[in-house]
CSV table of C-alpha atoms in Angstrom, one decimal:
chain,number,residue,atom,x,y,z
F,29,MET,CA,-49.5,-15.4,61.3
F,30,ARG,CA,-49.9,-16.5,57.7
F,31,ARG,CA,-52.7,-19.1,57.1
F,32,ALA,CA,-51.3,-22.4,56.1
F,33,LEU,CA,-53.0,-24.1,53.2
F,34,GLY,CA,-53.0,-27.7,52.1
F,35,ALA,CA,-52.6,-30.9,54.2
F,36,GLU,CA,-48.8,-30.7,54.3
F,37,ARG,CA,-48.7,-27.2,55.6
F,38,ASP,CA,-51.4,-27.7,58.1
F,39,LYS,CA,-49.1,-30.3,59.9
F,40,GLU,CA,-47.4,-27.4,61.7
F,41,ILE,CA,-48.8,-23.8,62.0
F,42,THR,CA,-45.7,-21.4,62.9
F,43,GLY,CA,-46.0,-17.6,63.3
F,44,PRO,CA,-43.8,-15.4,61.0
F,45,TRP,CA,-45.4,-12.5,63.2
F,46,GLN,CA,-43.6,-14.0,66.1
F,47,ALA,CA,-40.2,-15.5,64.9
F,48,ALA,CA,-38.0,-14.3,62.0
F,49,ALA,CA,-37.2,-16.8,59.3
F,50,LYS,CA,-33.5,-17.5,58.4
F,51,ILE,CA,-32.4,-15.7,55.2
F,52,THR,CA,-30.3,-18.0,53.2
F,53,MET,CA,-30.5,-19.7,49.8
F,54,ALA,CA,-28.2,-22.2,48.2
F,55,GLY,CA,-25.6,-20.6,46.1
F,56,GLY,CA,-27.0,-17.1,46.6
F,57,GLY,CA,-24.5,-14.5,47.6
F,58,LYS,CA,-21.4,-14.9,49.8
F,59,GLY,CA,-21.6,-17.8,52.0
F,60,GLY,CA,-25.0,-18.7,50.6
F,61,LYS,CA,-26.7,-15.7,52.0
F,62,ARG,CA,-29.2,-13.6,50.1
F,63,GLY,CA,-28.1,-10.1,49.2
F,64,ILE,CA,-30.4,-7.3,50.6
F,65,ASN,CA,-32.2,-6.7,47.4
F,66,THR,CA,-33.0,-10.4,46.8
F,67,GLN,CA,-34.1,-10.5,50.5
F,68,LEU,CA,-36.3,-7.6,50.0
F,69,ALA,CA,-37.9,-9.2,46.8
F,70,HIS,CA,-38.5,-12.4,48.5
F,71,SER,CA,-39.3,-11.8,52.1
F,72,GLY,CA,-42.9,-12.1,53.3
F,73,ASN,CA,-44.3,-14.2,50.3
F,74,ASP,CA,-44.7,-17.9,50.0
F,75,PRO,CA,-46.3,-18.5,46.5
F,76,HIS,CA,-46.9,-22.3,47.5
F,77,ALA,CA,-49.2,-21.0,50.2
F,78,TYR,CA,-51.4,-19.2,47.7
F,79,PHE,CA,-51.7,-21.5,44.7
F,80,GLY,CA,-48.5,-20.1,43.1
F,81,TRP,CA,-49.3,-16.4,43.1
F,82,VAL,CA,-46.1,-14.4,43.7
F,83,ASN,CA,-47.5,-11.9,46.1
F,84,PRO,CA,-49.8,-12.7,48.9
F,85,PRO,CA,-53.5,-11.6,48.7
F,86,VAL,CA,-55.1,-8.6,50.2
F,87,VAL,CA,-57.5,-10.2,52.7
F,88,HIS,CA,-60.5,-7.9,53.6
F,89,GLY,CA,-62.5,-8.9,56.5
F,90,SER,CA,-63.4,-8.7,60.1
F,91,THR,CA,-65.0,-12.1,61.1
F,92,VAL,CA,-63.6,-15.6,60.7
F,93,LEU,CA,-65.7,-18.6,60.9
F,94,PHE,CA,-64.8,-21.6,63.0
F,95,PRO,CA,-65.6,-25.2,61.9
F,96,ASP,CA,-67.3,-25.9,65.4
F,97,ALA,CA,-67.8,-24.5,68.8
F,98,ALA,CA,-64.9,-26.4,70.3
F,99,THR,CA,-62.5,-24.8,67.9
F,100,MET,CA,-64.0,-21.4,68.6
F,101,LYS,CA,-63.7,-21.8,72.4
F,102,ALA,CA,-60.1,-23.0,72.1
F,103,THR,CA,-59.0,-20.0,70.1
F,104,GLN,CA,-60.6,-17.2,71.9
F,105,VAL,CA,-58.3,-14.4,73.1
F,106,ARG,CA,-59.7,-13.6,76.4
F,107,ASN,CA,-56.2,-12.9,77.8
F,108,ALA,CA,-53.8,-11.8,75.0
F,109,ASP,CA,-50.8,-14.3,75.0
F,110,ALA,CA,-48.2,-13.7,72.4
F,111,THR,CA,-46.8,-17.2,73.0
F,112,SER,CA,-49.8,-19.1,72.3
F,113,ARG,CA,-51.6,-17.3,69.5
F,114,SER,CA,-53.7,-19.4,67.2
F,115,ARG,CA,-52.4,-22.9,68.1
F,116,VAL,CA,-55.8,-24.5,66.9
F,117,GLN,CA,-56.9,-21.9,64.0
F,118,PRO,CA,-54.4,-19.5,62.6
F,119,TYR,CA,-56.9,-16.6,62.3
F,120,THR,CA,-59.7,-15.6,64.8
F,121,TYR,CA,-60.5,-12.0,64.1
F,122,ALA,CA,-59.0,-9.2,61.9
F,123,THR,CA,-57.7,-7.3,65.0
F,124,TYR,CA,-55.1,-10.2,65.7
F,125,GLY,CA,-53.9,-10.4,62.2
F,126,SER,CA,-54.4,-11.6,58.5
F,127,PRO,CA,-52.4,-13.2,55.8
F,128,THR,CA,-51.7,-9.9,54.4
F,129,THR,CA,-50.5,-8.2,57.6
F,130,ASP,CA,-48.6,-11.4,58.8
F,131,ALA,CA,-46.8,-11.4,55.5
F,132,LEU,CA,-45.3,-7.9,56.1
F,133,CYS,CA,-44.6,-8.6,59.7
F,134,GLU,CA,-42.7,-11.8,58.4
F,135,ALA,CA,-40.7,-9.6,56.1
F,136,VAL,CA,-39.8,-7.0,58.8
F,137,ASN,CA,-38.8,-9.8,61.3
F,138,ALA,CA,-36.4,-11.0,58.6
F,139,LEU,CA,-34.8,-7.6,58.0
F,140,GLU,CA,-34.8,-6.7,61.8
F,141,GLY,CA,-33.7,-10.2,63.3
F,142,SER,CA,-36.6,-9.6,65.7
F,143,ALA,CA,-38.8,-12.1,67.7
F,144,GLY,CA,-41.9,-10.4,66.5
F,145,THR,CA,-43.3,-7.3,64.8
F,146,ILE,CA,-46.6,-5.5,65.2
F,147,LEU,CA,-48.3,-3.0,62.7
F,148,VAL,CA,-50.0,0.1,63.7
F,149,PRO,CA,-51.9,2.8,61.9
F,150,SER,CA,-49.2,5.5,61.9
F,151,GLY,CA,-45.6,6.2,62.5
F,152,LEU,CA,-46.6,8.2,65.8
F,153,ALA,CA,-48.6,5.1,66.9
F,154,ALA,CA,-45.4,3.1,66.5
F,155,VAL,CA,-44.0,5.4,69.1
F,156,THR,CA,-46.9,5.6,71.6
F,157,VAL,CA,-47.7,1.9,71.7
F,158,PRO,CA,-44.4,0.6,73.0
F,159,LEU,CA,-44.1,3.6,75.4
F,160,LEU,CA,-47.5,2.7,76.9
F,161,ALA,CA,-46.5,-0.8,77.0
F,162,PHE,CA,-43.5,-0.4,79.2
F,163,LEU,CA,-44.4,2.8,81.3
F,164,SER,CA,-46.8,3.3,84.3
F,165,ALA,CA,-47.5,6.0,86.7
F,166,GLY,CA,-44.5,6.8,88.8
F,167,ASP,CA,-42.0,5.6,86.3
F,168,HIS,CA,-39.1,7.7,84.7
F,169,VAL,CA,-38.3,7.9,81.0
F,170,LEU,CA,-35.3,9.3,79.4
F,171,ILE,CA,-35.9,10.6,75.8
F,172,VAL,CA,-33.4,12.2,73.6
F,173,ASP,CA,-33.7,15.9,73.2
F,174,THR,CA,-33.6,15.8,69.4
F,175,VAL,CA,-36.6,13.4,69.2
F,176,TYR,CA,-39.4,13.7,66.6
F,177,TYR,CA,-41.6,16.5,67.8
F,178,PRO,CA,-44.9,14.6,67.9
F,179,THR,CA,-43.1,12.3,70.2
F,180,ARG,CA,-42.1,15.0,72.5
F,181,ARG,CA,-45.7,16.3,72.4
F,182,PHE,CA,-47.0,12.9,73.5
F,183,ALA,CA,-44.4,12.6,76.3
F,184,ASP,CA,-45.1,16.3,77.5
F,185,THR,CA,-49.0,15.6,77.4
F,186,MET,CA,-50.2,12.1,77.7
F,187,LEU,CA,-47.2,10.5,79.6
F,188,ALA,CA,-47.1,13.4,82.0
F,189,ARG,CA,-50.9,13.2,82.6
F,190,MET,CA,-50.4,9.5,83.3
F,191,GLY,CA,-47.9,10.3,86.0
F,192,VAL,CA,-44.8,9.4,84.1
F,193,GLU,CA,-41.7,11.5,84.8
F,194,VAL,CA,-40.2,12.7,81.5
F,195,GLU,CA,-36.6,13.7,81.2
F,196,TYR,CA,-34.7,14.7,78.1
F,197,TYR,CA,-31.0,14.0,77.4
F,198,LEU,CA,-28.5,15.3,75.0
F,199,PRO,CA,-27.7,12.9,72.0
F,200,GLU,CA,-24.0,12.9,72.6
F,201,ILE,CA,-24.3,11.5,76.1
F,202,GLY,CA,-23.1,8.1,75.3
F,203,ALA,CA,-22.4,5.7,78.2
F,204,ASP,CA,-22.8,8.7,80.6
F,205,ILE,CA,-26.6,8.1,80.3
F,206,ALA,CA,-26.1,5.9,83.4
F,207,THR,CA,-25.7,9.2,85.4
F,208,LEU,CA,-29.2,10.0,84.7
F,209,PHE,CA,-30.7,6.6,85.8
F,210,ARG,CA,-33.0,6.6,88.7
F,211,ASP,CA,-34.5,3.7,90.7
F,212,ASN,CA,-37.8,4.3,88.8
F,213,THR,CA,-36.2,4.5,85.1
F,214,LYS,CA,-37.9,2.1,82.9
F,215,VAL,CA,-37.2,3.2,79.3
F,216,VAL,CA,-34.5,5.1,77.4
F,217,PHE,CA,-35.9,6.3,74.1
F,218,MET,CA,-33.4,6.9,71.4
F,219,GLU,CA,-33.6,8.4,67.9
F,220,ALA,CA,-30.6,8.3,65.5
F,221,PRO,CA,-30.0,10.1,63.3
F,222,GLY,CA,-32.0,12.8,65.3
F,223,SER,CA,-34.9,14.6,63.7
F,224,ASN,CA,-33.9,17.4,61.4
F,225,THR,CA,-30.3,18.0,62.9
F,226,PHE,CA,-29.2,14.2,62.5
F,227,GLU,CA,-27.2,13.9,65.5
F,228,ILE,CA,-25.8,10.4,66.0
F,229,GLN,CA,-25.9,8.4,69.2
F,230,ASP,CA,-23.5,5.8,70.7
F,231,VAL,CA,-26.3,3.1,70.6
F,232,PRO,CA,-24.2,0.2,71.8
F,233,ALA,CA,-22.8,2.1,74.8
F,234,MET,CA,-26.1,3.3,75.9
F,235,THR,CA,-28.0,-0.1,75.6
F,236,ALA,CA,-25.1,-1.7,77.5
F,237,ALA,CA,-25.5,0.8,80.4
F,238,ALA,CA,-29.5,0.3,80.3
F,239,LYS,CA,-29.2,-3.5,80.5
F,240,GLU,CA,-27.0,-3.4,83.5
F,241,ARG,CA,-30.0,-1.7,85.2
F,242,GLY,CA,-32.8,-3.9,83.5
F,243,ILE,CA,-34.0,-0.8,81.5
F,244,VAL,CA,-35.8,-1.2,78.3
F,245,THR,CA,-34.3,0.6,75.3
F,246,MET,CA,-36.2,1.7,72.2
F,247,ILE,CA,-35.1,3.5,69.1
F,248,ASP,CA,-37.0,5.4,66.4
F,249,ASN,CA,-35.0,4.0,63.6
F,250,THR,CA,-37.1,5.7,60.8
F,251,TRP,CA,-34.2,7.6,59.2
F,252,ALA,CA,-31.8,4.6,58.9
F,253,THR,CA,-34.0,1.7,58.3
F,254,PRO,CA,-32.8,-1.8,59.0
F,255,LEU,CA,-30.9,-1.6,55.9
F,256,PHE,CA,-28.4,0.8,57.3
F,257,PHE,CA,-28.6,0.1,61.0
F,258,LYS,CA,-30.0,-2.9,62.7
F,259,PRO,CA,-30.8,-1.9,66.4
F,260,LEU,CA,-31.4,-5.1,67.8
F,261,ASP,CA,-28.0,-6.2,66.6
F,262,HIS,CA,-26.5,-3.5,68.9
F,263,GLY,CA,-28.5,-4.4,72.0
F,264,VAL,CA,-31.7,-2.3,71.5
F,265,ASP,CA,-34.8,-4.0,72.7
F,266,ILE,CA,-37.4,-2.3,70.5
F,267,SER,CA,-37.0,-1.0,66.9
F,268,ILE,CA,-39.7,1.6,65.7
F,269,HIS,CA,-40.4,2.6,62.1
F,270,ALA,CA,-42.6,5.0,60.4
F,271,ALA,CA,-43.4,2.8,57.5
F,272,THR,CA,-44.9,5.8,55.7
F,273,LYS,CA,-41.5,6.9,55.0
F,274,TYR,CA,-38.9,4.6,53.3
F,275,PRO,CA,-40.8,1.2,53.4
F,276,GLY,CA,-43.8,2.5,51.9
F,277,GLY,CA,-41.9,4.9,49.7
F,278,HIS,CA,-44.6,6.4,47.6
F,279,SER,CA,-46.4,8.9,49.7
F,280,ASP,CA,-49.7,7.0,49.5
F,281,VAL,CA,-49.8,5.1,52.7
F,282,ILE,CA,-49.6,5.8,56.5
F,283,MET,CA,-48.4,2.9,58.7
F,284,GLY,CA,-46.1,2.2,61.6
F,285,MET,CA,-44.1,-0.9,62.5
F,286,VAL,CA,-42.6,-2.0,65.8
F,287,SER,CA,-40.1,-4.9,66.1
F,288,ALA,CA,-39.0,-6.6,69.4
F,289,ASN,CA,-36.6,-8.9,70.8
F,290,ALA,CA,-37.7,-11.9,72.6
F,291,ALA,CA,-37.5,-10.4,76.0
F,292,THR,CA,-39.9,-7.6,75.1
F,293,TRP,CA,-42.0,-9.1,72.4
F,294,GLY,CA,-44.7,-10.6,74.6
F,295,GLN,CA,-45.5,-7.4,76.4
F,296,LEU,CA,-45.6,-5.3,73.3
F,297,TYR,CA,-47.8,-7.7,71.6
F,298,ASN,CA,-50.3,-7.9,74.4
F,299,THR,CA,-50.4,-4.1,74.6
F,300,GLN,CA,-51.3,-3.8,71.0
F,301,VAL,CA,-54.1,-6.5,71.5
F,302,ALA,CA,-55.4,-4.5,74.5
F,303,LEU,CA,-55.4,-1.2,72.7
F,304,GLY,CA,-56.7,-2.5,69.4
F,305,THR,CA,-54.3,-0.6,67.3
F,306,CYS,CA,-54.0,-3.0,64.2
F,307,GLY,CA,-52.6,-2.3,60.8
F,308,ALA,CA,-55.0,-2.5,57.7
F,309,PRO,CA,-54.6,-5.0,55.2
F,310,ASP,CA,-54.6,-2.5,52.2
F,311,ASP,CA,-51.9,-0.4,53.9
F,312,ALA,CA,-49.9,-3.6,54.7
F,313,TYR,CA,-49.9,-4.7,51.1
F,314,LEU,CA,-48.7,-1.2,49.9
F,315,VAL,CA,-45.8,-1.3,52.3
F,316,LEU,CA,-44.9,-4.8,51.4
F,317,ARG,CA,-44.7,-3.8,47.8
F,318,GLY,CA,-42.7,-0.8,48.7
F,319,LEU,CA,-40.2,-3.0,50.4
F,320,ARG,CA,-39.4,-4.7,47.2
F,321,THR,CA,-37.7,-1.6,45.8
F,322,MET,CA,-36.4,-0.1,49.2
F,323,GLY,CA,-32.8,-1.0,48.7
F,324,ILE,CA,-32.6,0.5,45.4
F,325,ARG,CA,-34.3,3.6,46.3
F,326,LEU,CA,-32.2,4.1,49.4
F,327,GLU,CA,-29.1,3.5,47.4
F,328,ARG,CA,-30.1,6.4,45.0
F,329,HIS,CA,-31.2,8.5,47.9
F,330,GLN,CA,-27.8,8.3,49.6
F,331,LYS,CA,-25.9,9.1,46.4
F,332,THR,CA,-28.0,12.1,45.4
F,333,THR,CA,-28.0,13.4,49.0
F,334,LEU,CA,-24.3,13.2,49.5
F,335,ALA,CA,-23.6,14.9,46.3
F,336,LEU,CA,-26.1,17.8,47.2
F,337,ALA,CA,-24.6,18.1,50.7
F,338,ARG,CA,-21.1,18.3,49.3
F,339,TRP,CA,-22.4,21.0,46.9
F,340,LEU,CA,-24.0,22.9,49.6
F,341,GLU,CA,-20.8,22.5,51.7
F,342,ASP,CA,-18.7,24.0,49.1
F,343,MET,CA,-21.2,27.0,48.7
F,344,ALA,CA,-21.0,27.6,52.3
F,345,LYS,CA,-17.3,28.4,52.1
F,346,GLU,CA,-18.1,31.2,49.5
F,347,PRO,CA,-17.9,34.9,50.7
F,348,GLY,CA,-21.4,36.1,51.6
F,349,SER,CA,-22.9,32.6,51.2
F,350,ILE,CA,-26.5,32.3,52.6
F,351,VAL,CA,-25.6,28.6,53.4
F,352,GLY,CA,-24.7,27.9,56.9
F,353,ASP,CA,-23.7,24.6,58.5
F,354,VAL,CA,-24.6,21.6,56.5
F,355,LEU,CA,-25.8,18.7,58.8
F,356,TYR,CA,-25.3,15.5,57.0
F,357,PRO,CA,-23.7,12.4,58.9
F,358,ALA,CA,-21.8,11.1,55.9
F,359,LEU,CA,-19.9,14.5,55.5
F,360,GLU,CA,-16.5,14.2,57.2
F,361,SER,CA,-17.1,17.7,58.7
F,362,PHE,CA,-20.2,16.4,60.6
F,363,PRO,CA,-19.4,16.1,64.4
F,364,GLY,CA,-20.8,12.5,64.7
F,365,HIS,CA,-19.2,11.3,61.3
F,366,ASP,CA,-16.8,8.8,63.1
F,367,LEU,CA,-19.6,7.4,65.1
F,368,TRP,CA,-21.9,7.2,62.1
F,369,LYS,CA,-19.3,5.2,60.3
């Protein structure tokens, strides 16, 4: 949560790490809503909280002082509780957040429409922390076969060693994912587009099937970002991102982000607190800065990539071409193109 400064703001301390702000502005865009680039430029910062500075400061530190022993006792996190964090004093220790990390969480919550977001040290940690949060020995997890390889390695080694049954499913399975459910199935883990081969999954159909059985759904949404696909709007419980990629955008930071709906947020946050996998303020600042231009960058990426894909597709038709299949969802020839649209 971002620290509230000044008597007026101290009247009520709210948690942007926990609840997304409404993104509207008078006269801005259709129906008063901000356009995505305006939203990216303004989310996660409140100049009035920092004496007019446009960007939030980078807060370095570990230890936080308390005005008295009573305040310290009232804010101690002995049993992590996402619903009651920092009611007395907004910050208690850097593991639980800082103004810098909370600014990024607020911006991501606004993009995702999530109840809360955690920051972790890498994209892989953004995968492993939620899996550890919702899986125990004896549980069964379904993971898409085209998943990011380090995720598969974690599942085949760490989860298997914990006694979790790991099963991989084909990405085109759709609603038939229900045929793979067992009494001990706890998580369905998706990734769309799939790594390297870009298969598209029928996310709404799969999440609907999982919800009927009370199964938690997660998706690695790194390729799409919430600009092109908002998982929580399609029934997914937990959205995962390697902020290292498009949000950071400049190959100079490693960070992961995990956003959750209200039903799963508490357990996700409490697991992060228990594991101590917190994001660093410098990294959070770089990702927050990267968000400001993410919309413009992705627009250019999309135009350039589609032009390149069409060029390669034409080249593949030439006799003796060294180009094989061109796998890109925006191409009409791609098997999952209609679902991608």
